[in-house]
Amino acid sequence: MHRVTLAFSDGTEQELAVESGASVLETGLAAGLPLLHQCRSGSCSSCLATLVEGEAGTLPGCSSSLLASERAAGQRLLCVTGVQGDCRFALPYDSKVGENRAVEGHAFVNAVERVAADVMRLELELAEDCWFEFRPGQFIQIKVPGTDQTRSYSIASTPAELPKIELLIRLLPGGVMSEWLLGQAAVDTVLEILGPYGAFFLQETGKAPLVMIAGGTGLAPMMSMIDVIRARPGLKPPIHLSFGCQSAEGLFHGEAIGLREMWLPRLSVTTSVDRGPAPNGVRIGNPVEAVGADGPLDPATVAYLCGPPGMIEAARRHLQTLGVAPGNIHAEQFVAS
């Protein structure tokens, strides 16, 4: 048995006795600890933690979706992590977050709208048997009608808009959800949903400058975060949103982003496409390179990244060269099902 300390961001600490070969997450859940989780198989990042003392690695026969740079920075997925001695993990959320347990229920389709060549906007409304609280940045799962498969999508709306939820969904060739959205989705359809999930959400960082890098539908959690910040009283922190798509045909939400620039004078937005031609005001290149073009960032900067794994990896490296502390970089990578 090894002693494992779990340190929450609010200063609360919990100790566990974990057997060799046992999952830290499963041991913690069995002890009733408020630990965020979802897949329990290493394929999502809901149970992300940082190893600050001791030795801990991936359990035999398990795999982890963590990037090499994340592992090098000490990050671990507790569901597939075993310890080789006494360890200490830092959790990127407070001890109250995990108390909001994921729920299973139903939601009605309010609207289905194609907003770009490969993006659909789906608006849902929670049914009376389903209510939950979430933090901006978290996601829900939807069971695809007529199948036994579920898909995960970040919430683009805010908790204040509940029971309505907005999702931005990328259309994938042959994807079961994509085919349903294009051929069968209709207003008032009832969907089975689960959630909320995820350790990627807006942190309480005061007036620290914020950088948000979004690739494609990775824009969804950023919209939620920006709208929550706008609703808060007092002076808002400076925010730089760098949003990118592969081509001009993939761009969406331009008007919505423009409105937020008007509402928030300290919000600056850079929009990029990987390849031309590009509309006026849109740069050719990736959204990562657009950050820090004027030099190093404020050391207190907090960054939020959401998009494909390659973008996340490049953004982490780039932000650290610009002076952003690794612990101030929060990421949610989208992996195709």
Coordinates of C-alpha atoms in Angstrom, one line a residue:
M1 CA 0.0 0.0 0.0
H2 CA 1.2 3.5 -0.8
R3 CA 0.2 6.8 0.5
V4 CA -1.2 9.2 -2.1
T5 CA -2.0 12.8 -1.4
L6 CA -4.5 14.6 -3.7
A7 CA -4.2 18.4 -3.4
F8 CA -7.2 20.4 -4.8
S9 CA -6.7 23.9 -6.0
D10 CA -8.6 25.4 -3.1
G11 CA -6.1 24.0 -0.6
T12 CA -8.1 21.0 0.4
E13 CA -6.0 17.8 0.6
Q14 CA -7.2 14.2 0.8
E15 CA -5.0 11.1 1.5
L16 CA -5.5 7.6 0.0
A17 CA -4.0 4.3 0.6
V18 CA -3.4 2.9 -3.0
E19 CA -2.3 -0.7 -3.7
S20 CA 0.4 -1.4 -6.2
G21 CA -1.2 -2.1 -9.6
A22 CA -4.5 -0.2 -8.6
S23 CA -5.9 2.8 -10.4
V24 CA -5.6 6.0 -8.4
L25 CA -9.0 7.2 -9.7
E26 CA -10.9 4.0 -8.9
T27 CA -9.4 3.9 -5.4
G28 CA -10.4 7.5 -4.8
L29 CA -13.9 7.1 -6.1
A30 CA -14.4 4.0 -3.9
A31 CA -13.4 6.2 -1.0
G32 CA -16.0 8.8 -1.9
L33 CA -13.6 11.5 -3.1
P34 CA -15.0 14.3 -5.4
L35 CA -12.8 13.4 -8.4
L36 CA -13.7 14.5 -11.9
H37 CA -13.9 11.6 -14.4
Q38 CA -15.7 10.3 -17.4
C39 CA -14.3 7.5 -19.6
R40 CA -12.2 5.7 -17.0
S41 CA -10.1 4.3 -19.8
G42 CA -7.5 7.0 -20.5
S43 CA -9.2 8.3 -23.7
C44 CA -10.4 11.6 -22.3
S45 CA -8.8 14.1 -20.0
S46 CA -11.4 14.6 -17.3
C47 CA -9.3 13.0 -14.6
L48 CA -6.1 15.0 -15.4
A49 CA -3.7 15.7 -12.5
T50 CA -0.1 16.7 -12.1
L51 CA 2.4 14.5 -10.4
V52 CA 4.5 16.8 -8.1
E53 CA 6.1 14.1 -5.9
G54 CA 6.9 10.5 -6.2
E55 CA 6.8 8.0 -9.1
A56 CA 3.6 7.1 -11.0
G57 CA 3.1 5.7 -14.5
T58 CA 0.5 4.2 -16.8
L59 CA -0.8 0.8 -15.6
P60 CA 0.2 -2.3 -17.6
G61 CA -2.3 -3.0 -20.4
C62 CA -3.6 0.6 -20.3
S63 CA -3.1 3.5 -22.7
S64 CA -3.2 7.2 -22.2
S65 CA -4.3 10.0 -24.6
L66 CA -1.8 12.4 -23.1
L67 CA 0.7 14.1 -25.4
A68 CA 4.4 13.5 -24.8
S69 CA 4.9 17.1 -23.7
E70 CA 2.1 16.7 -21.1
R71 CA 3.6 13.6 -19.6
A72 CA 7.0 15.3 -19.5
A73 CA 5.4 18.2 -17.6
G74 CA 4.2 15.6 -15.0
Q75 CA 0.6 15.3 -16.1
R76 CA -1.2 12.0 -15.5
L77 CA -4.7 10.6 -16.1
L78 CA -5.6 9.1 -12.8
C79 CA -7.9 6.4 -14.3
V80 CA -4.9 4.6 -15.8
T81 CA -2.3 5.7 -13.3
G82 CA -0.6 3.4 -10.8
V83 CA 1.9 4.5 -8.2
Q84 CA 5.3 2.9 -7.3
G85 CA 5.6 4.6 -3.9
D86 CA 4.2 7.5 -1.9
C87 CA 3.0 10.2 -4.3
R88 CA 1.4 13.7 -4.4
F89 CA -0.8 14.9 -7.2
A90 CA -2.1 18.5 -7.8
L91 CA -5.6 18.7 -9.2
P92 CA -6.6 21.6 -11.4
Y93 CA -9.9 22.2 -9.8
D94 CA -11.3 22.9 -6.3
S95 CA -12.9 20.2 -4.0
K96 CA -16.4 21.5 -4.8
V97 CA -16.3 20.9 -8.5
G98 CA -16.4 17.1 -8.3
E99 CA -19.5 17.3 -6.1
N100 CA -21.5 18.2 -9.2
R101 CA -22.0 14.6 -10.3
A102 CA -22.7 13.8 -13.9
V103 CA -26.4 13.0 -14.6
E104 CA -28.2 11.0 -17.2
G105 CA -31.4 12.4 -18.7
H106 CA -33.1 13.8 -21.8
A107 CA -33.1 16.9 -23.9
F108 CA -35.2 18.2 -26.7
V109 CA -33.8 19.5 -30.0
N110 CA -34.7 23.2 -30.3
A111 CA -32.8 24.0 -33.5
V112 CA -30.4 22.4 -36.0
E113 CA -28.5 24.8 -38.2
R114 CA -25.6 24.3 -40.6
V115 CA -23.3 27.3 -39.9
A116 CA -20.3 26.2 -42.1
A117 CA -19.4 23.6 -44.7
D118 CA -18.5 21.1 -41.9
V119 CA -20.1 22.6 -38.8
M120 CA -23.6 22.2 -37.3
R121 CA -25.1 24.2 -34.5
L122 CA -27.4 22.1 -32.3
E123 CA -29.5 23.8 -29.7
L124 CA -31.0 21.6 -27.0
E125 CA -33.3 22.1 -24.1
L126 CA -33.1 20.0 -20.9
A127 CA -36.2 18.0 -20.1
E128 CA -37.8 18.2 -16.7
D129 CA -36.1 15.0 -15.6
C130 CA -32.7 16.3 -16.3
W131 CA -30.9 19.2 -14.6
F132 CA -27.3 19.8 -13.9
E133 CA -24.8 22.6 -13.2
F134 CA -21.7 23.0 -15.3
R135 CA -18.6 25.2 -15.6
P136 CA -17.8 27.0 -18.9
G137 CA -15.5 24.7 -20.8
Q138 CA -17.1 21.4 -19.8
F139 CA -18.8 19.0 -22.1
I140 CA -21.7 16.6 -22.4
Q141 CA -22.2 13.2 -24.1
I142 CA -25.1 12.5 -26.5
K143 CA -26.3 9.0 -27.4
V144 CA -26.7 9.0 -31.2
P145 CA -30.3 8.0 -31.9
G146 CA -30.7 4.5 -33.3
T147 CA -27.3 3.4 -32.1
D148 CA -25.5 2.4 -28.9
Q149 CA -22.8 5.0 -29.5
T150 CA -22.2 8.2 -27.7
R151 CA -20.3 11.4 -28.7
S152 CA -18.9 14.2 -26.6
Y153 CA -19.3 17.9 -27.3
S154 CA -18.2 21.0 -25.5
I155 CA -21.0 23.4 -24.4
A156 CA -20.9 26.7 -26.2
S157 CA -23.6 28.5 -24.1
T158 CA -23.4 29.6 -20.4
P159 CA -24.9 28.1 -17.2
A160 CA -27.2 31.2 -17.1
E161 CA -28.9 30.0 -20.3
L162 CA -29.9 26.7 -18.9
P163 CA -32.1 24.8 -19.6
K164 CA -31.0 25.7 -23.1
I165 CA -27.6 24.3 -24.3
E166 CA -25.8 25.2 -27.5
L167 CA -23.3 22.8 -29.2
L168 CA -21.1 23.2 -32.2
I169 CA -20.5 19.9 -34.0
R170 CA -18.0 19.2 -36.7
L171 CA -19.4 17.1 -39.5
L172 CA -17.2 14.1 -40.3
P173 CA -17.5 11.9 -43.4
G174 CA -19.3 8.7 -42.4
G175 CA -19.6 9.8 -38.8
V176 CA -22.7 8.4 -37.1
M177 CA -23.6 11.7 -35.4
S178 CA -22.9 13.6 -38.7
E179 CA -25.2 11.3 -40.7
W180 CA -27.9 11.7 -38.1
L181 CA -27.6 15.5 -38.1
L182 CA -27.7 15.7 -41.9
G183 CA -30.4 13.2 -42.5
Q184 CA -32.7 12.8 -39.5
A185 CA -32.3 15.5 -36.9
A186 CA -35.5 17.5 -36.4
V187 CA -37.0 19.9 -33.9
D188 CA -38.5 18.2 -30.8
T189 CA -36.5 15.0 -31.2
V190 CA -35.7 13.6 -27.8
L191 CA -32.0 12.8 -27.1
E192 CA -30.4 10.9 -24.3
I193 CA -27.6 12.9 -22.7
L194 CA -25.0 12.5 -19.9
G195 CA -22.9 15.1 -18.2
P196 CA -21.4 17.4 -17.5
Y197 CA -17.8 16.1 -17.7
G198 CA -14.3 17.5 -17.9
A199 CA -11.6 19.2 -15.9
F200 CA -11.1 21.9 -18.7
F201 CA -13.0 25.0 -17.5
L202 CA -12.6 28.6 -16.8
Q203 CA -10.4 29.1 -13.7
E204 CA -10.6 31.9 -11.1
T205 CA -7.6 33.9 -12.1
G206 CA -8.6 37.4 -11.3
K207 CA -7.4 40.0 -13.8
A208 CA -4.6 37.9 -15.4
P209 CA -4.5 38.3 -19.2
L210 CA -6.1 35.4 -21.0
V211 CA -5.1 33.7 -24.3
M212 CA -7.6 31.4 -26.0
I213 CA -6.5 29.3 -29.0
A214 CA -9.3 27.4 -30.8
G215 CA -9.2 25.2 -33.8
G216 CA -12.5 24.6 -35.6
T217 CA -15.3 23.6 -33.2
G218 CA -12.8 24.1 -30.4
L219 CA -14.4 27.6 -30.4
A220 CA -17.4 26.2 -28.5
P221 CA -15.9 26.3 -24.9
M222 CA -14.2 29.6 -25.6
M223 CA -17.6 31.2 -26.5
S224 CA -19.0 30.0 -23.2
M225 CA -16.0 31.3 -21.2
I226 CA -16.1 34.7 -22.9
D227 CA -19.8 35.1 -22.2
V228 CA -19.4 34.2 -18.6
I229 CA -16.5 36.7 -18.2
R230 CA -18.7 39.4 -19.9
A231 CA -21.5 38.8 -17.4
R232 CA -19.2 39.3 -14.4
P233 CA -19.2 42.7 -12.7
G234 CA -16.1 44.9 -12.7
L235 CA -13.2 45.4 -15.1
K236 CA -12.6 42.5 -17.4
P237 CA -9.2 40.9 -18.1
P238 CA -7.6 41.4 -21.5
I239 CA -8.4 38.5 -23.7
H240 CA -6.9 37.4 -27.0
L241 CA -8.9 34.8 -28.9
S242 CA -7.1 33.2 -31.8
F243 CA -9.5 31.2 -33.9
G244 CA -8.6 29.1 -36.9
C245 CA -10.0 26.8 -39.5
Q246 CA -8.6 24.9 -42.4
S247 CA -10.2 27.1 -45.1
A248 CA -12.6 30.0 -45.5
E249 CA -15.4 27.5 -46.1
G250 CA -15.0 26.3 -42.6
L251 CA -15.2 29.6 -40.9
F252 CA -18.3 30.3 -38.7
H253 CA -19.7 32.5 -36.0
G254 CA -18.0 35.6 -37.4
E255 CA -21.0 37.8 -36.5
A256 CA -21.2 36.3 -33.0
I257 CA -17.5 36.9 -32.4
G258 CA -17.8 40.5 -33.8
L259 CA -20.6 41.3 -31.3
R260 CA -18.4 40.1 -28.4
E261 CA -15.6 42.4 -29.6
M262 CA -18.1 45.3 -29.4
W263 CA -19.3 44.2 -26.0
L264 CA -15.8 43.6 -24.5
P265 CA -13.3 46.4 -25.4
R266 CA -10.5 44.3 -23.9
L267 CA -11.2 41.3 -26.2
S268 CA -9.0 41.1 -29.3
V269 CA -9.6 38.5 -32.0
T270 CA -7.4 37.0 -34.6
T271 CA -9.0 34.7 -37.2
S272 CA -6.8 32.5 -39.4
V273 CA -7.2 29.9 -42.2
D274 CA -4.6 27.3 -43.0
R275 CA -4.8 28.0 -46.7
G276 CA -6.1 30.7 -49.0
P277 CA -7.9 32.4 -50.3
A278 CA -8.9 34.3 -47.2
P279 CA -11.6 36.9 -46.6
N280 CA -10.7 40.4 -45.6
G281 CA -9.4 40.6 -42.1
V282 CA -8.5 36.9 -42.0
R283 CA -4.8 35.8 -42.0
I284 CA -3.4 32.8 -43.7
G285 CA -1.6 30.5 -41.3
N286 CA -2.5 28.6 -38.1
P287 CA -4.0 30.1 -34.9
V288 CA -1.0 29.2 -32.8
E289 CA 1.5 31.4 -34.7
A290 CA -0.9 34.4 -34.4
V291 CA -0.3 34.6 -30.6
G292 CA 2.6 36.6 -29.4
A293 CA 3.4 38.2 -32.7
D294 CA 4.3 41.4 -30.8
G295 CA 6.7 39.7 -28.4
P296 CA 6.7 37.7 -25.1
L297 CA 3.4 37.5 -23.1
D298 CA 2.8 38.7 -19.6
P299 CA 4.2 36.0 -17.2
A300 CA 0.8 35.9 -15.5
T301 CA -1.0 35.0 -18.7
V302 CA -3.4 32.1 -18.4
A303 CA -4.1 30.1 -21.7
Y304 CA -6.9 27.9 -22.8
L305 CA -6.4 25.6 -25.8
C306 CA -9.1 23.5 -27.6
G307 CA -8.7 21.7 -30.8
P308 CA -6.9 18.7 -32.4
P309 CA -3.9 17.1 -30.7
G310 CA -1.3 18.6 -33.1
M311 CA -2.5 22.1 -32.5
I312 CA -2.5 21.5 -28.7
E313 CA 1.1 20.2 -28.8
A314 CA 2.3 23.1 -30.9
A315 CA 0.5 25.7 -28.8
R316 CA 2.0 24.4 -25.6
R317 CA 5.5 24.7 -27.0
H318 CA 4.8 28.1 -28.5
L319 CA 3.3 29.6 -25.3
Q320 CA 6.1 28.4 -23.1
T321 CA 8.6 30.1 -25.4
L322 CA 6.6 33.2 -24.9
G323 CA 6.9 33.0 -21.2
V324 CA 3.7 31.3 -20.1
A325 CA 4.1 29.0 -17.2
P326 CA 3.2 25.4 -18.0
G327 CA 0.8 25.3 -15.0
N328 CA -1.1 28.2 -16.6
I329 CA -1.9 26.3 -19.8
H330 CA -5.2 24.5 -19.8
A331 CA -6.1 22.3 -22.7
E332 CA -8.9 20.1 -24.2
Q333 CA -8.0 18.1 -27.2
F334 CA -10.5 16.9 -29.7
V335 CA -9.9 13.3 -30.8
A336 CA -12.1 11.8 -33.6
S337 CA -14.2 8.8 -32.4

